[in-house]
PDB file of C-alpha atoms in Angstrom:
ATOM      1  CA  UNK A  21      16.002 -12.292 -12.213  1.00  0.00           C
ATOM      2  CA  UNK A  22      19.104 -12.701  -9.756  1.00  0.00           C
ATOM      3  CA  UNK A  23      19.860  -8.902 -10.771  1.00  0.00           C
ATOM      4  CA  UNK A  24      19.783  -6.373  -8.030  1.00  0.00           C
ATOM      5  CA  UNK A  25      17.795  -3.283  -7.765  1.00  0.00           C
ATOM      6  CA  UNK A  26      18.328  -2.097  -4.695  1.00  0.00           C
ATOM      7  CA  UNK A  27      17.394   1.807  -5.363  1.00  0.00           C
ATOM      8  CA  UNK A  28      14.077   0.642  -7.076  1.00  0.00           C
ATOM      9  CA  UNK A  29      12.840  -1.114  -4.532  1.00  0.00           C
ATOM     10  CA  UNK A  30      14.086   1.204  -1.925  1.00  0.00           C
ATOM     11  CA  UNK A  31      12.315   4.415  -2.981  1.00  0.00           C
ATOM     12  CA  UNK A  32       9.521   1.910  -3.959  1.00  0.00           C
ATOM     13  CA  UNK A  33       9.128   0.798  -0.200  1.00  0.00           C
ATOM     14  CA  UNK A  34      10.471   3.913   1.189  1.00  0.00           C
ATOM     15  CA  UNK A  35       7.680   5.953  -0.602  1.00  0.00           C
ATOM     16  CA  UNK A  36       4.913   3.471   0.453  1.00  0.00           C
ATOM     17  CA  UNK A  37       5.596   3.790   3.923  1.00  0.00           C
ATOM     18  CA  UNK A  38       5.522   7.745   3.962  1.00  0.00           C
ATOM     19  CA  UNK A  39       2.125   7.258   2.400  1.00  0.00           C
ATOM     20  CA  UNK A  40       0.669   4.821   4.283  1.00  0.00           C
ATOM     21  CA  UNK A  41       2.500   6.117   7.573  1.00  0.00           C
ATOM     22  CA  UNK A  42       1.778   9.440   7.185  1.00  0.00           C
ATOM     23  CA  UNK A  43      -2.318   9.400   6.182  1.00  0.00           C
ATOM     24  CA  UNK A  44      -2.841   7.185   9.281  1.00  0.00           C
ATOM     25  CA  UNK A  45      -1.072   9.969  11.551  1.00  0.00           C
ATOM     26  CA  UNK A  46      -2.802  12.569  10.148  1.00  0.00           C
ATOM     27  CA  UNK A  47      -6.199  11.258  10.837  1.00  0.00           C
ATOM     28  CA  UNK A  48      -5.242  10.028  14.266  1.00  0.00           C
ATOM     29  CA  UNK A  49      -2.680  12.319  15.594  1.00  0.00           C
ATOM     30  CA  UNK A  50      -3.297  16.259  13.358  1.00  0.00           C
ATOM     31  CA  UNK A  51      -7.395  15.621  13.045  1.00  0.00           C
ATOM     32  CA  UNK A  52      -7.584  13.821  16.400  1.00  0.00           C
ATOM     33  CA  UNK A  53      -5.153  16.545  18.201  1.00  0.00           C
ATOM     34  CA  UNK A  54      -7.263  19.475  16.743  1.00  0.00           C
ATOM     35  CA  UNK A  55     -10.706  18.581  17.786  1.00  0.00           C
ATOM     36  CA  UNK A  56      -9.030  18.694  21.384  1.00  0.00           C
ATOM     37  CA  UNK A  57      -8.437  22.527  20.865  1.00  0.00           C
ATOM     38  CA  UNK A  58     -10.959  24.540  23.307  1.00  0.00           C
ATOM     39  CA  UNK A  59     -11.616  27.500  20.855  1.00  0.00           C
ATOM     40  CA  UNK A  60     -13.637  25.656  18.193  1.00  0.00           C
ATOM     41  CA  UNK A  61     -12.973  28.415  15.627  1.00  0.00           C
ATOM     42  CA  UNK A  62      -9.610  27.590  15.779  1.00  0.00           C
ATOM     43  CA  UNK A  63      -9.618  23.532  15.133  1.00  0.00           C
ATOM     44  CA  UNK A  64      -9.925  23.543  11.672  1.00  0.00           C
ATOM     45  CA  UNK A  65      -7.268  26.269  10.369  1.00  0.00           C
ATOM     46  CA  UNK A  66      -4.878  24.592  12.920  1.00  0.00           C
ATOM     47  CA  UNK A  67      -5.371  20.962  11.119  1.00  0.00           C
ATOM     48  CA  UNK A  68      -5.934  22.837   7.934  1.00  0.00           C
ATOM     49  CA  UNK A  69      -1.998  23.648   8.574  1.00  0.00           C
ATOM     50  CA  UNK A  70      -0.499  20.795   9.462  1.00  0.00           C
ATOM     51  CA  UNK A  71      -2.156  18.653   6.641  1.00  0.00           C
ATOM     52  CA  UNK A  72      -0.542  21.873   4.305  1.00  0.00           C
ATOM     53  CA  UNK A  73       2.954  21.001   5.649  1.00  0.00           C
ATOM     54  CA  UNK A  74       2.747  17.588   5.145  1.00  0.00           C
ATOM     55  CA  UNK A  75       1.433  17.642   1.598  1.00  0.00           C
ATOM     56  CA  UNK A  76       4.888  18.065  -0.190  1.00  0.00           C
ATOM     57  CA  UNK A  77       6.000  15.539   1.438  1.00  0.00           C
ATOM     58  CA  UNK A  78       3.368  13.324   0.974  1.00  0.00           C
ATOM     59  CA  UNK A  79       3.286  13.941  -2.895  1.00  0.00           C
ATOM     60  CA  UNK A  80       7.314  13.073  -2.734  1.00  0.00           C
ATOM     61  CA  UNK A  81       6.964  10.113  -1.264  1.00  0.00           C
ATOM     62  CA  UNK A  82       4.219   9.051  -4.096  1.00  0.00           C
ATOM     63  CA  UNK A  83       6.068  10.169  -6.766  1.00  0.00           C
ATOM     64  CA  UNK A  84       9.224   7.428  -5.227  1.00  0.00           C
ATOM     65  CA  UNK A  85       6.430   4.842  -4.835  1.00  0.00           C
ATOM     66  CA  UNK A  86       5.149   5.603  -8.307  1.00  0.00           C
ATOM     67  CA  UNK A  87       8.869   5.682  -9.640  1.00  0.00           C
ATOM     68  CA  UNK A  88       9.883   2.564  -7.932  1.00  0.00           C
ATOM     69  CA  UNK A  89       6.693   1.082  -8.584  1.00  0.00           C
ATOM     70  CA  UNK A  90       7.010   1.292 -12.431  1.00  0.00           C
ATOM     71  CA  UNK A  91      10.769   0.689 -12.496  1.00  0.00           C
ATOM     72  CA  UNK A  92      10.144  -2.819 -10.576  1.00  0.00           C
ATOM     73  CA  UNK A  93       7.232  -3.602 -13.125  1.00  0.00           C
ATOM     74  CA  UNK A  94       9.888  -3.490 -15.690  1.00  0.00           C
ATOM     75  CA  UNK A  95      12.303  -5.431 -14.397  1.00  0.00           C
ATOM     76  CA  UNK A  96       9.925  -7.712 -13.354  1.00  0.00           C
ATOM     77  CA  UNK A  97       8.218  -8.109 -16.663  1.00  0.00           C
ATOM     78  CA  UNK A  98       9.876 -11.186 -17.471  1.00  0.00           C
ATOM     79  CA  UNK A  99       8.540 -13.212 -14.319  1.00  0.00           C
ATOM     80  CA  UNK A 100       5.004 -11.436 -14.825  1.00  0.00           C
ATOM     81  CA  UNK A 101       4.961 -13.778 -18.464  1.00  0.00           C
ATOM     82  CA  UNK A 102       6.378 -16.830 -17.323  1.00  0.00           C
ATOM     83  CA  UNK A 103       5.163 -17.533 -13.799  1.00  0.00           C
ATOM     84  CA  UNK A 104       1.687 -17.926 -13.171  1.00  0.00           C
ATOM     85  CA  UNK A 105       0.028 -15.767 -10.372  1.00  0.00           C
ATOM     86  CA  UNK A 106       2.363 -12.683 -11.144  1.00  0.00           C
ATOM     87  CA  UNK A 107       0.015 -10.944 -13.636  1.00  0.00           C
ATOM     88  CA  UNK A 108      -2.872 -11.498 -11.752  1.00  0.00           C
ATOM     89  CA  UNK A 109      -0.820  -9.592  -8.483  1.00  0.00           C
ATOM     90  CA  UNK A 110       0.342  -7.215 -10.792  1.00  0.00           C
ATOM     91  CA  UNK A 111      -3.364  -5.781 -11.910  1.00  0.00           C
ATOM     92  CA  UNK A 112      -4.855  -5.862  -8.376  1.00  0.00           C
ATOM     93  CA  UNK A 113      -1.550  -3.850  -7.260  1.00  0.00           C
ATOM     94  CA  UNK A 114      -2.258  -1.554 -10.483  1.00  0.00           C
ATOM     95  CA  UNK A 115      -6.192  -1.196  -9.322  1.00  0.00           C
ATOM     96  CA  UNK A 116      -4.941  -0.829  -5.283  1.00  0.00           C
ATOM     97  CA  UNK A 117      -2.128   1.880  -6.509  1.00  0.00           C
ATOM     98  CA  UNK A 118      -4.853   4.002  -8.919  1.00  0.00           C
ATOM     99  CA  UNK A 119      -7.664   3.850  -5.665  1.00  0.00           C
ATOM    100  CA  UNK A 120      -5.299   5.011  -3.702  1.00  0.00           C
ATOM    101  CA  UNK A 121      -3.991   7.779  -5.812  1.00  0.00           C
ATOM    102  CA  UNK A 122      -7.934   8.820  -6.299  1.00  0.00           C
ATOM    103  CA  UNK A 123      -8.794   8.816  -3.151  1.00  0.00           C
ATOM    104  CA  UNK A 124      -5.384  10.941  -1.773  1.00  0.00           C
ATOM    105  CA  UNK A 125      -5.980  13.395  -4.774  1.00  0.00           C
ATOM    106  CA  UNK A 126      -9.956  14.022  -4.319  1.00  0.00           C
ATOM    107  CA  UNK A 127      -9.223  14.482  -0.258  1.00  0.00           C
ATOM    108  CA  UNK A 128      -6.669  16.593  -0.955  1.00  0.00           C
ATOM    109  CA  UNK A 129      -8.918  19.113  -2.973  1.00  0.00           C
ATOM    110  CA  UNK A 130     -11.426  18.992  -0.013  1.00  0.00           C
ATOM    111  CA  UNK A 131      -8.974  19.749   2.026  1.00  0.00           C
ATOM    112  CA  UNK A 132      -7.678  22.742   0.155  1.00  0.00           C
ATOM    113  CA  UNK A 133     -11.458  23.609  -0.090  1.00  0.00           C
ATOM    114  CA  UNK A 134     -11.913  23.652   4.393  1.00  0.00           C
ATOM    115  CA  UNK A 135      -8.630  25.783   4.076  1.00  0.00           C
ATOM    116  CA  UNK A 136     -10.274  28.571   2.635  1.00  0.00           C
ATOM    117  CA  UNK A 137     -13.010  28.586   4.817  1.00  0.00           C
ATOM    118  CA  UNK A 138     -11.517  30.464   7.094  1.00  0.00           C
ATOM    119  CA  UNK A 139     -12.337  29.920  10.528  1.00  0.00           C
ATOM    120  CA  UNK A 140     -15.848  28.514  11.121  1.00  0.00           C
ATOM    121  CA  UNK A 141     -17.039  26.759  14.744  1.00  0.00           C
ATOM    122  CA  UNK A 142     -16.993  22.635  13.933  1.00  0.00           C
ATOM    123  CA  UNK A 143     -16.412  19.773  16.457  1.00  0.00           C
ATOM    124  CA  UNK A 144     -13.357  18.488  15.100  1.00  0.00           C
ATOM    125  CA  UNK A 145     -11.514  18.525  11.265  1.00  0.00           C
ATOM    126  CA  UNK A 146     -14.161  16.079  10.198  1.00  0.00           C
ATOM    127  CA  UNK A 147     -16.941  16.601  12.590  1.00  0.00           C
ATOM    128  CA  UNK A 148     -19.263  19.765  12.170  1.00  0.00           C
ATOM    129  CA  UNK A 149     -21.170  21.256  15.008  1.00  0.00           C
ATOM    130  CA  UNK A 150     -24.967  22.433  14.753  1.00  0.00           C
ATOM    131  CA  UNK A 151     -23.105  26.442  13.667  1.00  0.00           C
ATOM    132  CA  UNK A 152     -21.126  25.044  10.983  1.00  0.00           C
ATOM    133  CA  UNK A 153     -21.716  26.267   7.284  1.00  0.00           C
ATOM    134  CA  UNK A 154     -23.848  23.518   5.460  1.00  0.00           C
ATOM    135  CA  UNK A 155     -20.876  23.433   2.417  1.00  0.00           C
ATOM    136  CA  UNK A 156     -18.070  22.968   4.942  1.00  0.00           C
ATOM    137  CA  UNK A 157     -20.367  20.211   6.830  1.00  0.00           C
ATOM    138  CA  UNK A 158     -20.434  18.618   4.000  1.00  0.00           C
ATOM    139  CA  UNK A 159     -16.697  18.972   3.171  1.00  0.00           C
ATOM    140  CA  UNK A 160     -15.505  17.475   6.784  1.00  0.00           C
ATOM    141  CA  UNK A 161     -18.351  14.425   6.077  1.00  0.00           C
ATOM    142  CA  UNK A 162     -17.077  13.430   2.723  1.00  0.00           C
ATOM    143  CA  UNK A 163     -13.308  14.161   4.357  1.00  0.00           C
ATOM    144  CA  UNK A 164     -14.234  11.882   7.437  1.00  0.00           C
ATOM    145  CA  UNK A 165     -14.518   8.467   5.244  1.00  0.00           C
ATOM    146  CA  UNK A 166     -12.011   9.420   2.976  1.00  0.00           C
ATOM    147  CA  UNK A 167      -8.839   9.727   6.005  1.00  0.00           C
ATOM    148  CA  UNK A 168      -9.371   6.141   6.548  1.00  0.00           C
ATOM    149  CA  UNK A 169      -9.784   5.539   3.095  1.00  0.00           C
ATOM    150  CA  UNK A 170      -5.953   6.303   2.018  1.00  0.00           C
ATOM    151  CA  UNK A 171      -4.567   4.301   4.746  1.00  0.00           C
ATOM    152  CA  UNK A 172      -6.775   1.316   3.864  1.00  0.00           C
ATOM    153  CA  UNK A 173      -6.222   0.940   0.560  1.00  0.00           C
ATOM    154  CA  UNK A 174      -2.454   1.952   1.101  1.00  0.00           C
ATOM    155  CA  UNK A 175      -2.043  -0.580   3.803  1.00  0.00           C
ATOM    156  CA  UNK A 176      -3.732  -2.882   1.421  1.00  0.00           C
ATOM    157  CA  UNK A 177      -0.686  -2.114  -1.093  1.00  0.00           C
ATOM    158  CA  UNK A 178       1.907  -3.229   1.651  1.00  0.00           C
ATOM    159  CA  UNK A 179       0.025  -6.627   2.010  1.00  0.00           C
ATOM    160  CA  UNK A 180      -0.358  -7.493  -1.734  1.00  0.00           C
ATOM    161  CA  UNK A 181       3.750  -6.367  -2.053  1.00  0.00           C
ATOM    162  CA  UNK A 182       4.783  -8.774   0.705  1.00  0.00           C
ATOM    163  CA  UNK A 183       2.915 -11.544  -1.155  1.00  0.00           C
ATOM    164  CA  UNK A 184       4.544 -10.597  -4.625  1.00  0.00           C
ATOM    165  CA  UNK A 185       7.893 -10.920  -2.146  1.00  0.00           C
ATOM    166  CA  UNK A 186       6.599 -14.574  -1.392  1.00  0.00           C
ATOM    167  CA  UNK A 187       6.239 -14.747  -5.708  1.00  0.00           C
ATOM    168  CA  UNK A 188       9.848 -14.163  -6.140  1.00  0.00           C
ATOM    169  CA  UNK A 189      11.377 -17.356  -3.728  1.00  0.00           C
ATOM    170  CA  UNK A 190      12.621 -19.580  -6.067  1.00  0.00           C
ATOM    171  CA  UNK A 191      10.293 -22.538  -5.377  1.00  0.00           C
ATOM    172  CA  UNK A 192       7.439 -20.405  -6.207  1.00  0.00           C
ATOM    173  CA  UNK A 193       9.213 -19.186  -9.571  1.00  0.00           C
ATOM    174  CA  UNK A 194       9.072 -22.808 -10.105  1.00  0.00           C
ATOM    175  CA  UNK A 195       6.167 -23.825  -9.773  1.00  0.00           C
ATOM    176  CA  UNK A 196       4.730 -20.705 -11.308  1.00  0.00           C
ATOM    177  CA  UNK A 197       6.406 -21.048 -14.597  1.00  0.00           C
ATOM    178  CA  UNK A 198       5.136 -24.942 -14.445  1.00  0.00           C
ATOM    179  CA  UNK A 199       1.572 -23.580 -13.921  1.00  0.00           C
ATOM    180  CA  UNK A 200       1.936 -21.203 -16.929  1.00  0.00           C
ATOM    181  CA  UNK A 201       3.766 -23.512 -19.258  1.00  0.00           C
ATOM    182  CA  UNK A 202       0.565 -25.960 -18.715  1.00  0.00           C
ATOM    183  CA  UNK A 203       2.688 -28.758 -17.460  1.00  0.00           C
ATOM    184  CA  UNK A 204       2.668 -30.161 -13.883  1.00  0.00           C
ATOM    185  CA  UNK A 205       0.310 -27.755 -11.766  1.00  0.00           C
ATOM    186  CA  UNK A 206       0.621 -28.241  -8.304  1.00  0.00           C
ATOM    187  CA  UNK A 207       4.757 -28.851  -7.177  1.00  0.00           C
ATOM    188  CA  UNK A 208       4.844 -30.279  -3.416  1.00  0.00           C
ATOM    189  CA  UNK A 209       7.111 -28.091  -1.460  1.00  0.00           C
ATOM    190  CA  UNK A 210       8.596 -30.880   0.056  1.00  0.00           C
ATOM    191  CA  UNK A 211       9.694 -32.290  -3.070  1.00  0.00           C
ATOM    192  CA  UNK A 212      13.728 -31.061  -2.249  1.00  0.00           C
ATOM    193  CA  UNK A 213      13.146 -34.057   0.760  1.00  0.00           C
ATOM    194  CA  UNK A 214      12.162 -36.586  -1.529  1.00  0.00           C
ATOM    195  CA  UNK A 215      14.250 -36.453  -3.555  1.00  0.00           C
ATOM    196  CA  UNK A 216      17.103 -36.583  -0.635  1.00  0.00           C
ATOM    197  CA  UNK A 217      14.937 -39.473   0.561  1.00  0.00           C
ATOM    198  CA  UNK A 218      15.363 -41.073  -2.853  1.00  0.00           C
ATOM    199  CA  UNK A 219      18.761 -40.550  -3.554  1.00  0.00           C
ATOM    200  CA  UNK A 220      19.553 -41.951   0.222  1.00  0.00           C
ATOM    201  CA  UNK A 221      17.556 -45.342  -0.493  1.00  0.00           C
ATOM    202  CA  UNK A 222      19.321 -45.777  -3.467  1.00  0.00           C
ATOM    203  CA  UNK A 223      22.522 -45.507  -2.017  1.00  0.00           C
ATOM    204  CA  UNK A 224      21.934 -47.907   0.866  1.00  0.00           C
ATOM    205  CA  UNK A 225      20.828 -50.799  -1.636  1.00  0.00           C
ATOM    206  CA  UNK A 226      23.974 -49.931  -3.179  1.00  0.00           C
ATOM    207  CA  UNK A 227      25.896 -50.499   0.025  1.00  0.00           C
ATOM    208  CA  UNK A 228      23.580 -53.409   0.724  1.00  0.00           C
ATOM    209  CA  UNK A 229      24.363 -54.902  -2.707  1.00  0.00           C
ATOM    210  CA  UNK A 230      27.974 -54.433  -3.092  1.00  0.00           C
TER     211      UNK A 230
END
C-alpha cells in the first residue's frame, strides 16, 4: 500500500476534471453564450458546434478517468478486503461512475440528434420558442435537465474520491482493518496522545522512585 502510482492516479484525476470541468462550461458558457445570439436560427447550429469540438476531448478525458479509475481499483484491491468502509465507497463510486457515463452518452445522442436539425428558430440550446419543431422541443427539454445532470453526478465523483483520499491515512487503515477483522470497532484518534501521556507518567514515577 506504500507503492506509488503516480500515472494512475494522475490520468484518473486529470480525466475527472476535464469531465466535470468541461460539462459545467458547456452548459454555462457554449448553451448560455448561444441563446445570446440575435438571429435565433442561428443559436442552435452555433452551440451544436462547439459541443462537436469538445466531444473528442471529452470522450479522452473519460477514457483516462475510466483507465485510471480501474487501474487504482486494482491496486487498491487489497485495502478494499481488509479495511472496512472501502467496499462500500468503492460500489457507490462504481454506481456514481456508470450514472454518469449514462447520462453523458444518452445527451450526447440528443445532441447529435439537434445537430441535424438544421437550423430551426428556438430561445436558446435548451429552450424552444412557440416556432420550434415539436421533436426538437422535445430534444432541447430532455437536453435541458440532462447538462446539469453530468456535472452533478460528476462533481459527486470528486467528493466521494476525496473521501476514499481520507480512507487511505494510515489511522483510518487502522481502524478500518480493526472494524473488518471484528475486533475493537471504534479507535479514538487521539489514542497516539495517550499513549505519550502514558509512557510520560510512567517515566516520572520512575524518576520519582529511583
Amino acid at each position: 500500500m506504500s507503492e506509488r502510482h503516480t500515472a494512475l492516479r494522475s490520468m484518473h484525476d486529470l480525466g475527472l476534471a476535464a469531465w466535470f470541468g468541461g460539462s459545467l462550461m458547456g452548459a454555462l458558457g457554449v448553451n448560455g453564450a448561444a441563446a445570446r445570439i440575435s438571429d435565433s436560427t442561428q443559436r442552435l447550429p452555433i452551440a451544436s458546434a462547439g459541443w462537436s469540438r469538445w466531444t473528442p476531448v471529452n470522450a479522452a478525458a473519460i477514457g483516462a478517468h475510466l483507465a485510471g479509475a480501474v487501474g487504482e481499483l486494482a491496486t487498491e484491491s487489497p485495502r478494499v478486503a481488509s479495511q472496512r468502509g472501502v467496499g462500500k465507497a468503492s460500489a457507490v463510486k462504481t454506481a456514481l461512475t456508470i450514472g454518469a457515463l449514462a447520462v453523458t452518452g444518452y445527451s450526447r445522442l440528443l445532441g447529435m440528434r439537434l445537430e441535424k436539425a438544421g437550423n430551426p428558430p428556438v430561445q436558446g440550446t435548451t429552450e424552444p420558442n412557440y416556432q420550434t419543431p415539436s421533436d426538437v422541443a422535445s430534444c432541447q427539454r430532455q437536453m435541458k435537465l440532462l447538462q446539469w445532470a453530468v456535472p452533478a453526478l460528476t462533481g459527486a465523483l470528486v467528493v466521494v474520491t476525496s473521501y476514499m483520499g481520507e480512507q487511505q491515512k494510515p489511522g483510518e487503515v487502522f481502524r478500518g482493518m480493526l472494524g473488518r477483522a471484528g475486533g475493537i470497532r471504534s479507535v479514538p484518534s487521539s489514542i497516539g496522545k495517550l499513549a505519550a501521556m502514558g509512557t510520560a507518567t510512567r517515566q516520572r514515577r520512575m524518576a520519582m522512585a529511583g
